[in-house]
């Protein structure tokens, strides 16, 4: 072969220009390596889904006439290291040129770049042909500004790509953002969409992964595994979402319901982040649903904002701040994760449901991640690096470029407020308003002190009290600090004592 092309596990895009015409001089290489399974402890389903999707992709390429070399996790020639495998394969095929698509993780990008620079054959990086923006575009958009407001970038993207814009150049519906129409709790109606997810049986692959010694956590569900594993399944999933869930997505995007882990969420992030789907086709289909009168503007706009705005924005933040962003810790938080992050065995019903879903399905929806798990982690002062590793490992859609800014920036405020204008924390009242968790929780959402008091309540006030020097001048927190200052001293003391007691026994909550 003349050339090898490396395809990473999150580059499963059959529409990439590489695959327009089969070329007998080119071998496409996919590999399952311990380097990629082991850099963080992963959920079993995440390893399974990526390997199964990679295997499916290799099959698809072969059927289309392309040459493929697939290095399985148990292949005797597998050196379990990407560049060592590449060096061996280049020699084996006598190839003179290696190409790879631009990686989305800094770690992989650096690995390939530094290794590639010292080779005698030619090494070329090509575009992954997936995102709307280049790595540096968000940084160029914001320039020297200290705070990077997503909303400004999002409006720019709407205009630039003509998404939800009317012919006069104004946003459809006269507003850019319809969030205040959203945020409803869900109380059983409207009915949830039917479950149309594919079922895969991956017991054989799971056995191979286990025998290779790959460590993991969470339920492998190898016998009835649900994620879309190729573009055709991802397109069917997208269509099902648009038809049956998108109309209600907006109103209930912040709702939480025990035992209903999906509600009206799309769960398209795995298919998008592995590049089975292109963001623009998802955005255009959602827009078409609005134009056809099938879904309200508030739902469509809220959904599109996540993909056209937020997703591209966090990627830009990631590339502007790597390396180093992963160790940010502006609030100096250092507590280890309580043991029940790995079991779900806590009395707090909200945490039990959100962490339980995560361990069961390698998935929790946005508001569970942000306002239950992330909220608790921030209030309790958990080490943001450990929180980041947990999120990166547990979620099926978590690739570092998207997970890290969401966790370290938005959720844990560990970047000191680059992404979020204030820390996303709440006491029990928010969780109670948006969910049915508190009604059946052994803790009392109304009590702030005492054995039965909801842990979120005292932790909430303790968080603001202990970070007063850093946060009190934040204008978005003026009301919080006003309320704290008005709280009688003996109540302040009682709240802080309660918080100290809670923090001393986090494992037992
Ligand atoms: Fe969570 Fe507190 Fe509500 Fe229990 S009472 S579900 S711990 S917020």
Short mmCIF file of C-alpha atoms and ligand atoms in Angstrom, two decimals:
data_model
loop_
_atom_site.label_atom_id
_atom_site.label_comp_id
_atom_site.label_asym_id
_atom_site.label_seq_id
_atom_site.Cartn_x
_atom_site.Cartn_y
_atom_site.Cartn_z
CA UNK A 1 0.00 0.00 0.00
CA UNK A 2 1.09 3.56 -0.71
CA UNK A 3 -0.64 5.19 2.25
CA UNK A 4 -2.34 4.48 5.54
CA UNK A 5 -5.22 6.46 6.97
CA UNK A 6 -5.96 6.35 10.68
CA UNK A 7 -9.60 6.51 11.77
CA UNK A 8 -10.16 7.23 15.47
CA UNK A 9 -13.05 5.76 17.46
CA UNK A 10 -14.92 9.09 17.44
CA UNK A 11 -14.46 9.63 13.68
CA UNK A 12 -17.09 7.25 12.33
CA UNK A 13 -18.33 9.51 9.57
CA UNK A 14 -19.04 7.58 6.36
CA UNK A 15 -19.65 10.86 4.49
CA UNK A 16 -16.05 12.04 4.94
CA UNK A 17 -14.41 12.85 1.60
CA UNK A 18 -11.86 10.08 2.27
CA UNK A 19 -14.52 7.55 1.42
CA UNK A 20 -15.79 9.00 -1.88
CA UNK A 21 -13.85 6.50 -4.01
CA UNK A 22 -12.12 3.28 -2.98
CA UNK A 23 -8.37 3.46 -3.62
CA UNK A 24 -6.48 0.14 -3.64
CA UNK A 25 -3.29 1.97 -2.63
CA UNK A 26 -4.81 3.11 0.66
CA UNK A 27 -5.38 1.07 3.81
CA UNK A 28 -7.74 2.42 6.47
CA UNK A 29 -6.65 1.60 9.99
CA UNK A 30 -8.90 1.33 13.05
CA UNK A 31 -7.57 0.10 16.37
CA UNK A 32 -8.82 -0.84 19.80
CA UNK A 33 -6.01 0.00 22.21
CA UNK A 34 -5.53 -0.04 25.97
CA UNK A 35 -4.09 3.46 25.66
CA UNK A 36 -7.64 4.60 24.81
CA UNK A 37 -9.60 2.35 27.17
CA UNK A 38 -7.38 3.08 30.18
CA UNK A 39 -6.62 6.84 30.30
CA UNK A 40 -9.60 7.11 32.62
CA UNK A 41 -11.82 4.41 34.17
CA UNK A 42 -14.70 4.05 31.69
CA UNK A 43 -18.28 2.87 31.90
CA UNK A 44 -18.63 -0.61 30.39
CA UNK A 45 -21.23 0.58 27.88
CA UNK A 46 -18.97 3.35 26.64
CA UNK A 47 -16.20 0.89 25.78
CA UNK A 48 -18.72 -1.50 24.23
CA UNK A 49 -20.51 1.14 22.20
CA UNK A 50 -17.34 2.62 20.75
CA UNK A 51 -15.78 -0.74 19.89
CA UNK A 52 -19.04 -2.08 18.43
CA UNK A 53 -19.51 1.08 16.36
CA UNK A 54 -15.90 0.95 15.15
CA UNK A 55 -16.34 -2.69 14.12
CA UNK A 56 -19.55 -1.82 12.29
CA UNK A 57 -17.80 1.08 10.55
CA UNK A 58 -14.95 -1.18 9.40
CA UNK A 59 -17.51 -3.62 8.00
CA UNK A 60 -19.28 -0.79 6.19
CA UNK A 61 -16.01 0.45 4.64
CA UNK A 62 -15.08 -3.04 3.44
CA UNK A 63 -18.51 -3.50 1.89
CA UNK A 64 -18.03 -0.20 0.05
CA UNK A 65 -14.78 -1.54 -1.45
CA UNK A 66 -12.19 0.12 0.82
CA UNK A 67 -9.17 -1.67 2.25
CA UNK A 68 -9.30 -1.85 6.05
CA UNK A 69 -6.89 -3.10 8.72
CA UNK A 70 -8.77 -3.55 11.99
CA UNK A 71 -6.60 -4.10 15.06
CA UNK A 72 -8.88 -5.69 17.66
CA UNK A 73 -8.20 -5.45 21.40
CA UNK A 74 -7.19 -9.14 21.47
CA UNK A 75 -5.18 -9.13 18.22
CA UNK A 76 -1.79 -10.76 19.01
CA UNK A 77 0.02 -8.06 17.00
CA UNK A 78 -1.69 -5.26 18.97
CA UNK A 79 0.88 -3.22 20.91
CA UNK A 80 -2.01 -1.44 22.72
CA UNK A 81 -0.48 1.90 21.82
CA UNK A 82 -1.59 3.99 18.89
CA UNK A 83 1.74 5.22 17.56
CA UNK A 84 3.53 1.91 18.17
CA UNK A 85 0.83 0.15 16.18
CA UNK A 86 1.06 2.77 13.45
CA UNK A 87 4.84 2.43 13.18
CA UNK A 88 4.52 -1.34 12.88
CA UNK A 89 1.75 -1.10 10.26
CA UNK A 90 3.65 1.48 8.19
CA UNK A 91 6.59 -0.92 8.06
CA UNK A 92 4.36 -3.92 7.38
CA UNK A 93 2.64 -2.27 4.39
CA UNK A 94 5.76 -0.42 3.20
CA UNK A 95 3.65 2.74 3.12
CA UNK A 96 5.21 6.15 2.59
CA UNK A 97 2.38 8.36 3.78
CA UNK A 98 0.16 8.45 6.83
CA UNK A 99 -2.90 10.66 7.17
CA UNK A 100 -5.19 11.18 10.09
CA UNK A 101 -8.26 13.32 10.67
CA UNK A 102 -7.77 16.15 13.14
CA UNK A 103 -8.31 14.64 16.61
CA UNK A 104 -10.69 16.38 19.00
CA UNK A 105 -8.81 15.55 22.17
CA UNK A 106 -5.70 17.48 23.05
CA UNK A 107 -4.06 14.33 24.44
CA UNK A 108 -4.45 12.38 21.17
CA UNK A 109 -3.66 15.40 19.04
CA UNK A 110 -0.35 16.00 20.84
CA UNK A 111 0.53 12.33 20.76
CA UNK A 112 0.11 12.12 16.99
CA UNK A 113 1.67 15.50 16.26
CA UNK A 114 4.88 14.94 18.25
CA UNK A 115 5.27 11.37 17.04
CA UNK A 116 4.49 12.37 13.43
CA UNK A 117 7.12 15.13 13.46
CA UNK A 118 9.92 12.62 14.07
CA UNK A 119 9.03 10.11 11.35
CA UNK A 120 10.84 9.67 8.04
CA UNK A 121 7.60 9.14 6.10
CA UNK A 122 5.13 11.92 5.46
CA UNK A 123 2.45 12.47 8.12
CA UNK A 124 -0.54 14.60 7.26
CA UNK A 125 -3.46 15.88 9.31
CA UNK A 126 -6.72 16.50 7.44
CA UNK A 127 -10.00 18.12 8.45
CA UNK A 128 -12.51 15.83 10.18
CA UNK A 129 -15.26 17.62 8.15
CA UNK A 130 -17.60 17.60 11.11
CA UNK A 131 -17.83 20.88 13.03
CA UNK A 132 -19.20 24.24 11.91
CA UNK A 133 -16.14 26.02 13.31
CA UNK A 134 -12.40 25.47 13.33
CA UNK A 135 -10.58 24.87 16.64
CA UNK A 136 -9.54 28.52 16.98
CA UNK A 137 -12.63 30.27 15.71
CA UNK A 138 -14.33 30.83 19.06
CA UNK A 139 -11.15 32.33 20.51
CA UNK A 140 -10.86 34.62 17.48
CA UNK A 141 -14.49 35.65 17.89
CA UNK A 142 -14.04 36.73 21.51
CA UNK A 143 -10.53 38.16 21.17
CA UNK A 144 -9.19 39.63 24.42
CA UNK A 145 -12.53 39.68 26.26
CA UNK A 146 -12.29 38.11 29.73
CA UNK A 147 -15.73 36.63 29.78
CA UNK A 148 -16.87 34.63 26.79
CA UNK A 149 -20.64 34.97 26.57
CA UNK A 150 -22.10 32.01 24.71
CA UNK A 151 -25.16 34.02 23.73
CA UNK A 152 -23.08 36.46 21.63
CA UNK A 153 -21.38 33.60 19.79
CA UNK A 154 -24.71 31.82 19.29
CA UNK A 155 -26.32 34.87 17.62
CA UNK A 156 -23.29 35.17 15.37
CA UNK A 157 -23.70 31.50 14.37
CA UNK A 158 -27.43 31.89 13.70
CA UNK A 159 -26.72 34.81 11.37
CA UNK A 160 -23.74 33.25 9.69
CA UNK A 161 -25.51 30.00 8.94
CA UNK A 162 -28.97 31.47 8.37
CA UNK A 163 -30.59 29.29 11.03
CA UNK A 164 -34.02 30.36 12.35
CA UNK A 165 -33.62 33.76 10.70
CA UNK A 166 -36.40 35.50 8.76
CA UNK A 167 -35.96 37.18 5.40
CA UNK A 168 -35.39 40.62 6.96
CA UNK A 169 -32.40 39.29 8.90
CA UNK A 170 -34.20 39.18 12.25
CA UNK A 171 -34.45 36.06 14.42
CA UNK A 172 -37.64 34.10 13.79
CA UNK A 173 -40.32 34.93 16.33
CA UNK A 174 -38.60 38.24 17.09
CA UNK A 175 -36.36 36.85 19.83
CA UNK A 176 -33.09 34.95 19.94
CA UNK A 177 -33.86 32.89 22.99
CA UNK A 178 -37.12 31.40 24.24
CA UNK A 179 -35.87 29.85 27.45
CA UNK A 180 -38.40 31.59 29.63
CA UNK A 181 -41.13 29.59 27.81
CA UNK A 182 -39.34 26.39 28.78
CA UNK A 183 -38.44 25.06 32.24
CA UNK A 184 -41.70 23.31 33.15
CA UNK A 185 -41.78 20.42 35.60
CA UNK A 186 -43.21 17.20 34.13
CA UNK A 187 -46.04 15.52 35.98
CA UNK A 188 -46.91 12.55 33.80
CA UNK A 189 -48.36 14.41 30.84
CA UNK A 190 -47.81 14.77 27.95
CA UNK A 191 -47.08 11.09 27.53
CA UNK A 192 -43.46 10.13 26.93
CA UNK A 193 -42.46 9.09 23.40
CA UNK A 194 -42.40 5.33 22.71
CA UNK A 195 -39.06 3.61 23.14
CA UNK A 196 -37.85 2.96 19.60
CA UNK A 197 -34.20 2.36 20.44
CA UNK A 198 -32.37 -0.46 18.67
CA UNK A 199 -31.47 -3.50 20.78
CA UNK A 200 -28.04 -5.05 20.27
CA UNK A 201 -26.64 -8.15 21.88
CA UNK A 202 -22.93 -7.70 22.58
CA UNK A 203 -22.22 -10.51 25.00
CA UNK A 204 -19.42 -11.86 22.77
CA UNK A 205 -17.68 -8.51 22.44
CA UNK A 206 -18.06 -7.90 26.17
CA UNK A 207 -16.37 -11.21 26.91
CA UNK A 208 -13.46 -10.21 24.63
CA UNK A 209 -13.13 -6.83 26.36
CA UNK A 210 -13.16 -8.46 29.78
CA UNK A 211 -10.64 -11.12 28.85
CA UNK A 212 -8.32 -8.45 27.50
CA UNK A 213 -8.21 -7.15 31.09
CA UNK A 214 -9.87 -3.80 30.43
CA UNK A 215 -11.18 -2.36 33.71
CA UNK A 216 -14.56 -0.65 33.73
CA UNK A 217 -17.54 0.19 35.92
CA UNK A 218 -21.31 0.43 35.46
CA UNK A 219 -23.77 -2.01 33.94
CA UNK A 220 -22.51 -3.43 30.60
CA UNK A 221 -26.09 -4.38 29.56
CA UNK A 222 -24.33 -6.50 26.97
CA UNK A 223 -27.44 -8.56 26.29
CA UNK A 224 -29.72 -5.63 25.43
CA UNK A 225 -27.66 -2.70 24.49
CA UNK A 226 -29.37 0.39 23.12
CA UNK A 227 -27.08 2.94 21.52
CA UNK A 228 -27.11 3.65 17.75
CA UNK A 229 -23.99 2.07 16.31
CA UNK A 230 -23.94 3.38 12.77
CA UNK A 231 -25.22 6.21 10.64
CA UNK A 232 -28.38 4.41 9.50
CA UNK A 233 -29.42 3.73 13.10
CA UNK A 234 -28.47 7.26 14.12
CA UNK A 235 -30.63 8.72 11.33
CA UNK A 236 -33.58 6.58 12.39
CA UNK A 237 -33.04 7.74 15.98
CA UNK A 238 -32.90 11.39 14.85
CA UNK A 239 -36.12 10.97 12.90
CA UNK A 240 -37.84 9.36 15.87
CA UNK A 241 -36.74 12.21 18.14
CA UNK A 242 -37.97 14.90 15.74
CA UNK A 243 -41.32 13.16 15.27
CA UNK A 244 -42.10 12.13 18.81
CA UNK A 245 -40.08 14.15 21.34
CA UNK A 246 -38.91 17.47 19.89
CA UNK A 247 -42.32 19.20 20.21
CA UNK A 248 -42.10 18.72 24.00
CA UNK A 249 -38.34 18.99 24.35
CA UNK A 250 -38.31 22.67 25.22
CA UNK A 251 -40.99 22.80 27.86
CA UNK A 252 -39.53 19.85 29.78
CA UNK A 253 -35.81 20.17 29.08
CA UNK A 254 -35.10 21.02 32.73
CA UNK A 255 -37.59 18.56 34.25
CA UNK A 256 -36.58 15.46 36.21
CA UNK A 257 -38.69 12.43 37.01
CA UNK A 258 -37.67 9.40 39.06
CA UNK A 259 -37.52 6.27 36.93
CA UNK A 260 -37.85 8.23 33.67
CA UNK A 261 -34.27 8.82 32.63
CA UNK A 262 -34.94 10.05 29.10
CA UNK A 263 -38.08 12.23 29.19
CA UNK A 264 -38.05 14.25 25.94
CA UNK A 265 -34.28 14.40 25.47
CA UNK A 266 -32.78 13.47 22.11
CA UNK A 267 -29.89 11.29 23.34
CA UNK A 268 -28.23 12.12 20.04
CA UNK A 269 -24.95 13.17 21.66
CA UNK A 270 -23.27 9.78 21.23
CA UNK A 271 -24.12 9.66 17.52
CA UNK A 272 -23.05 13.28 17.07
CA UNK A 273 -19.83 13.04 19.05
CA UNK A 274 -18.74 9.92 17.17
CA UNK A 275 -19.59 11.86 13.97
CA UNK A 276 -22.18 9.39 12.67
CA UNK A 277 -24.36 12.47 12.23
CA UNK A 278 -23.34 15.94 11.09
CA UNK A 279 -24.51 18.79 13.34
CA UNK A 280 -25.92 20.72 10.39
CA UNK A 281 -28.27 17.91 9.31
CA UNK A 282 -29.60 17.73 12.87
CA UNK A 283 -30.09 21.50 13.03
CA UNK A 284 -31.76 21.64 9.60
CA UNK A 285 -34.18 18.84 10.44
CA UNK A 286 -35.16 20.54 13.67
CA UNK A 287 -35.69 23.83 11.82
CA UNK A 288 -37.80 22.04 9.19
CA UNK A 289 -39.99 20.62 11.97
CA UNK A 290 -40.71 24.18 13.11
CA UNK A 291 -41.35 25.41 9.58
CA UNK A 292 -43.77 22.54 8.97
CA UNK A 293 -45.71 23.51 12.09
CA UNK A 294 -44.76 20.25 13.79
CA UNK A 295 -42.83 21.68 16.75
CA UNK A 296 -43.04 25.05 18.53
CA UNK A 297 -40.30 27.62 18.10
CA UNK A 298 -39.35 27.54 21.80
CA UNK A 299 -38.56 23.83 21.60
CA UNK A 300 -36.72 24.05 18.28
CA UNK A 301 -34.72 27.12 19.25
CA UNK A 302 -33.70 25.56 22.59
CA UNK A 303 -32.60 22.38 20.87
CA UNK A 304 -30.72 24.14 18.07
CA UNK A 305 -28.93 26.40 20.57
CA UNK A 306 -27.32 23.34 22.15
CA UNK A 307 -25.86 22.17 18.86
CA UNK A 308 -25.20 25.30 16.80
CA UNK A 309 -24.24 27.38 19.85
CA UNK A 310 -23.18 25.54 22.97
CA UNK A 311 -21.47 22.52 21.39
CA UNK A 312 -19.24 24.58 19.09
CA UNK A 313 -18.62 27.12 21.84
CA UNK A 314 -17.36 24.63 24.43
CA UNK A 315 -15.07 23.09 21.81
CA UNK A 316 -13.56 26.53 21.20
CA UNK A 317 -13.12 27.07 24.94
CA UNK A 318 -11.39 23.70 25.19
CA UNK A 319 -8.85 24.43 22.46
CA UNK A 320 -8.21 27.93 23.74
CA UNK A 321 -7.37 26.65 27.23
CA UNK A 322 -5.64 23.32 26.74
CA UNK A 323 -3.40 22.16 28.22
CA UNK A 324 -4.02 23.28 31.79
CA UNK A 325 -7.81 23.61 31.78
CA UNK A 326 -8.15 20.11 33.24
CA UNK A 327 -6.37 21.15 36.46
CA UNK A 328 -8.19 24.45 37.04
CA UNK A 329 -9.47 24.72 40.59
CA UNK A 330 -10.42 28.33 41.26
CA UNK A 331 -12.31 27.49 44.46
CA UNK A 332 -9.57 25.25 45.87
CA UNK A 333 -11.89 22.24 46.26
CA UNK A 334 -10.15 19.00 47.22
CA UNK A 335 -12.59 16.45 48.73
CA UNK A 336 -12.55 12.99 47.16
CA UNK A 337 -15.77 11.64 45.59
CA UNK A 338 -18.00 9.81 48.08
CA UNK A 339 -17.95 6.05 47.50
CA UNK A 340 -21.58 6.06 46.33
CA UNK A 341 -20.58 7.82 43.10
CA UNK A 342 -19.62 4.27 42.04
CA UNK A 343 -22.67 2.47 43.43
CA UNK A 344 -25.58 4.92 43.56
CA UNK A 345 -26.19 3.79 47.15
CA UNK A 346 -27.13 7.05 48.85
CA UNK A 347 -30.28 7.96 50.75
CA UNK A 348 -30.64 11.23 48.84
CA UNK A 349 -33.26 10.33 46.29
CA UNK A 350 -32.20 12.87 43.68
CA UNK A 351 -28.59 11.70 43.75
CA UNK A 352 -29.62 8.07 43.88
CA UNK A 353 -31.74 8.45 40.74
CA UNK A 354 -29.26 10.60 38.80
CA UNK A 355 -26.19 8.52 39.68
CA UNK A 356 -28.22 5.31 39.38
CA UNK A 357 -29.25 6.29 35.83
CA UNK A 358 -25.67 7.12 35.00
CA UNK A 359 -24.39 3.74 36.18
CA UNK A 360 -27.26 1.85 34.57
CA UNK A 361 -27.37 3.60 31.19
CA UNK A 362 -24.05 5.50 30.85
CA UNK A 363 -26.38 8.44 30.50
CA UNK A 364 -28.12 11.12 32.52
CA UNK A 365 -29.75 14.13 30.96
CA UNK A 366 -28.33 17.62 31.14
CA UNK A 367 -30.19 18.87 34.18
CA UNK A 368 -29.43 15.75 36.23
CA UNK A 369 -25.75 16.20 35.37
CA UNK A 370 -25.74 19.93 36.12
CA UNK A 371 -28.32 20.58 38.85
CA UNK A 372 -28.21 17.34 40.81
CA UNK A 373 -24.80 15.66 40.53
CA UNK A 374 -22.76 18.73 39.60
CA UNK A 375 -24.66 20.89 42.06
CA UNK A 376 -23.94 18.51 44.92
CA UNK A 377 -20.26 18.14 43.91
CA UNK A 378 -19.77 21.89 43.88
CA UNK A 379 -21.63 22.51 47.16
CA UNK A 380 -19.67 19.73 48.86
CA UNK A 381 -16.34 21.03 47.53
CA UNK A 382 -15.40 17.85 45.68
CA UNK A 383 -12.11 17.92 43.78
CA UNK A 384 -13.04 19.22 40.29
CA UNK A 385 -10.35 17.05 38.69
CA UNK A 386 -11.92 13.93 40.22
CA UNK A 387 -15.39 15.12 39.20
CA UNK A 388 -14.09 15.65 35.66
CA UNK A 389 -12.64 12.14 35.52
CA UNK A 390 -15.90 10.66 36.75
CA UNK A 391 -17.98 12.50 34.12
CA UNK A 392 -15.47 11.65 31.40
CA UNK A 393 -15.60 7.98 32.32
CA UNK A 394 -19.28 7.49 32.99
CA UNK A 395 -21.12 9.15 30.11
CA UNK A 396 -21.46 7.50 26.73
CA UNK A 397 -21.15 10.86 24.95
CA UNK A 398 -18.25 12.20 27.04
CA UNK A 399 -15.24 13.07 24.95
CA UNK A 400 -12.87 15.44 26.65
CA UNK A 401 -13.34 18.42 24.30
CA UNK A 402 -17.01 18.63 25.25
CA UNK A 403 -17.04 17.12 28.74
CA UNK A 404 -14.19 19.13 30.25
CA UNK A 405 -15.53 22.67 29.70
CA UNK A 406 -19.00 21.49 30.75
CA UNK A 407 -17.67 19.97 33.98
CA UNK A 408 -14.75 22.13 35.03
CA UNK A 409 -16.23 25.34 33.63
CA UNK A 410 -19.98 25.35 33.68
CA UNK A 411 -20.68 22.83 36.41
CA UNK A 412 -17.81 23.23 38.90
CA UNK A 413 -16.92 26.93 38.35
CA UNK A 414 -13.31 25.78 38.60
CA UNK A 415 -12.23 28.13 35.79
CA UNK A 416 -13.27 31.07 37.97
CA UNK A 417 -16.15 32.14 35.74
CA UNK A 418 -14.93 32.05 32.17
CA UNK A 419 -17.92 30.00 30.99
CA UNK A 420 -20.55 30.58 33.62
CA UNK A 421 -21.42 34.00 34.95
CA UNK A 422 -22.16 32.43 38.35
CA UNK A 423 -21.87 29.02 40.00
CA UNK A 424 -24.77 26.69 39.16
CA UNK A 425 -25.89 25.68 42.64
CA UNK A 426 -29.23 25.42 44.36
CA UNK A 427 -30.80 24.29 47.59
CA UNK A 428 -33.57 21.67 47.68
CA UNK A 429 -36.22 24.14 46.54
CA UNK A 430 -35.04 24.14 42.90
CA UNK A 431 -34.77 20.35 42.77
CA UNK A 432 -38.21 20.07 44.33
CA UNK A 433 -39.72 22.47 41.80
CA UNK A 434 -38.25 20.66 38.79
CA UNK A 435 -38.68 17.03 39.90
CA UNK A 436 -40.68 14.49 41.85
CA UNK A 437 -37.61 13.42 43.82
CA UNK A 438 -38.22 15.24 47.09
CA UNK A 439 -41.74 13.92 47.73
CA UNK A 440 -40.46 10.42 48.43
CA UNK A 441 -37.04 11.31 49.84
CA UNK A 442 -36.19 10.32 53.43
CA UNK A 443 -34.67 13.80 53.81
CA UNK A 444 -36.96 16.76 54.35
CA UNK A 445 -36.58 19.39 51.64
CA UNK A 446 -37.88 22.12 53.95
CA UNK A 447 -35.56 21.52 56.90
CA UNK A 448 -32.17 23.17 56.96
CA UNK A 449 -30.76 21.70 60.18
CA UNK A 450 -31.25 18.47 62.09
CA UNK A 451 -30.95 14.77 61.20
CA UNK A 452 -33.62 14.80 58.52
CA UNK A 453 -32.63 18.08 56.88
CA UNK A 454 -31.94 17.88 53.15
CA UNK A 455 -28.12 18.06 52.84
CA UNK A 456 -28.37 20.52 49.92
CA UNK A 457 -29.84 23.25 52.17
CA UNK A 458 -27.05 23.82 54.70
CA UNK A 459 -24.38 23.04 52.08
CA UNK A 460 -25.85 25.74 49.87
CA UNK A 461 -25.40 28.47 52.48
CA UNK A 462 -22.05 27.13 53.62
CA UNK A 463 -20.82 27.27 50.02
CA UNK A 464 -21.62 30.97 49.71
CA UNK A 465 -20.32 31.73 53.22
CA UNK A 466 -16.97 30.02 52.68
CA UNK A 467 -16.46 31.56 49.25
CA UNK A 468 -17.65 35.03 50.21
CA UNK A 469 -14.31 36.77 49.47
CA UNK A 470 -14.31 35.43 45.90
CA UNK A 471 -18.00 35.62 45.05
CA UNK A 472 -19.60 38.47 46.97
CA UNK A 473 -18.89 41.10 44.31
CA UNK A 474 -20.53 39.05 41.56
CA UNK A 475 -23.60 41.06 40.56
CA UNK A 476 -25.62 37.94 39.79
CA UNK A 477 -25.14 36.85 43.40
CA UNK A 478 -26.11 40.16 45.02
CA UNK A 479 -29.46 38.81 46.25
CA UNK A 480 -27.88 35.67 47.69
CA UNK A 481 -25.41 37.65 49.77
CA UNK A 482 -28.06 40.17 50.79
CA UNK A 483 -30.11 37.28 52.16
CA UNK A 484 -27.09 35.76 53.90
CA UNK A 485 -26.21 39.05 55.60
CA UNK A 486 -29.80 39.39 56.83
CA UNK A 487 -29.69 35.90 58.35
CA UNK A 488 -29.30 36.13 62.17
CA UNK A 489 -25.88 35.11 63.38
CA UNK A 490 -27.10 32.13 65.42
CA UNK A 491 -28.86 30.77 62.31
CA UNK A 492 -25.72 31.28 60.23
CA UNK A 493 -23.76 29.36 62.86
CA UNK A 494 -26.31 26.54 62.93
CA UNK A 495 -26.23 26.25 59.13
CA UNK A 496 -22.45 26.16 59.04
CA UNK A 497 -22.30 23.57 61.83
CA UNK A 498 -24.84 21.43 59.97
CA UNK A 499 -22.77 21.72 56.79
CA UNK A 500 -19.57 20.77 58.65
CA UNK A 501 -21.31 17.69 60.06
CA UNK A 502 -22.59 16.74 56.58
CA UNK A 503 -19.16 17.17 55.04
CA UNK A 504 -17.60 15.00 57.74
CA UNK A 505 -19.85 12.09 56.78
CA UNK A 506 -20.35 12.38 53.01
CA UNK A 507 -19.97 8.63 52.51
CA UNK A 508 -22.97 8.01 54.80
CA UNK A 509 -25.47 10.39 53.22
FE1 LIG B 1 -32.52 15.59 46.98
FE2 LIG B 1 -32.90 16.97 49.23
FE3 LIG B 1 -34.91 16.59 47.55
FE4 LIG B 1 -33.93 14.56 48.98
S1 LIG B 1 -34.96 16.38 49.78
S2 LIG B 1 -34.48 14.53 46.81
S3 LIG B 1 -31.76 15.05 49.03
S4 LIG B 1 -33.07 17.75 47.14
#
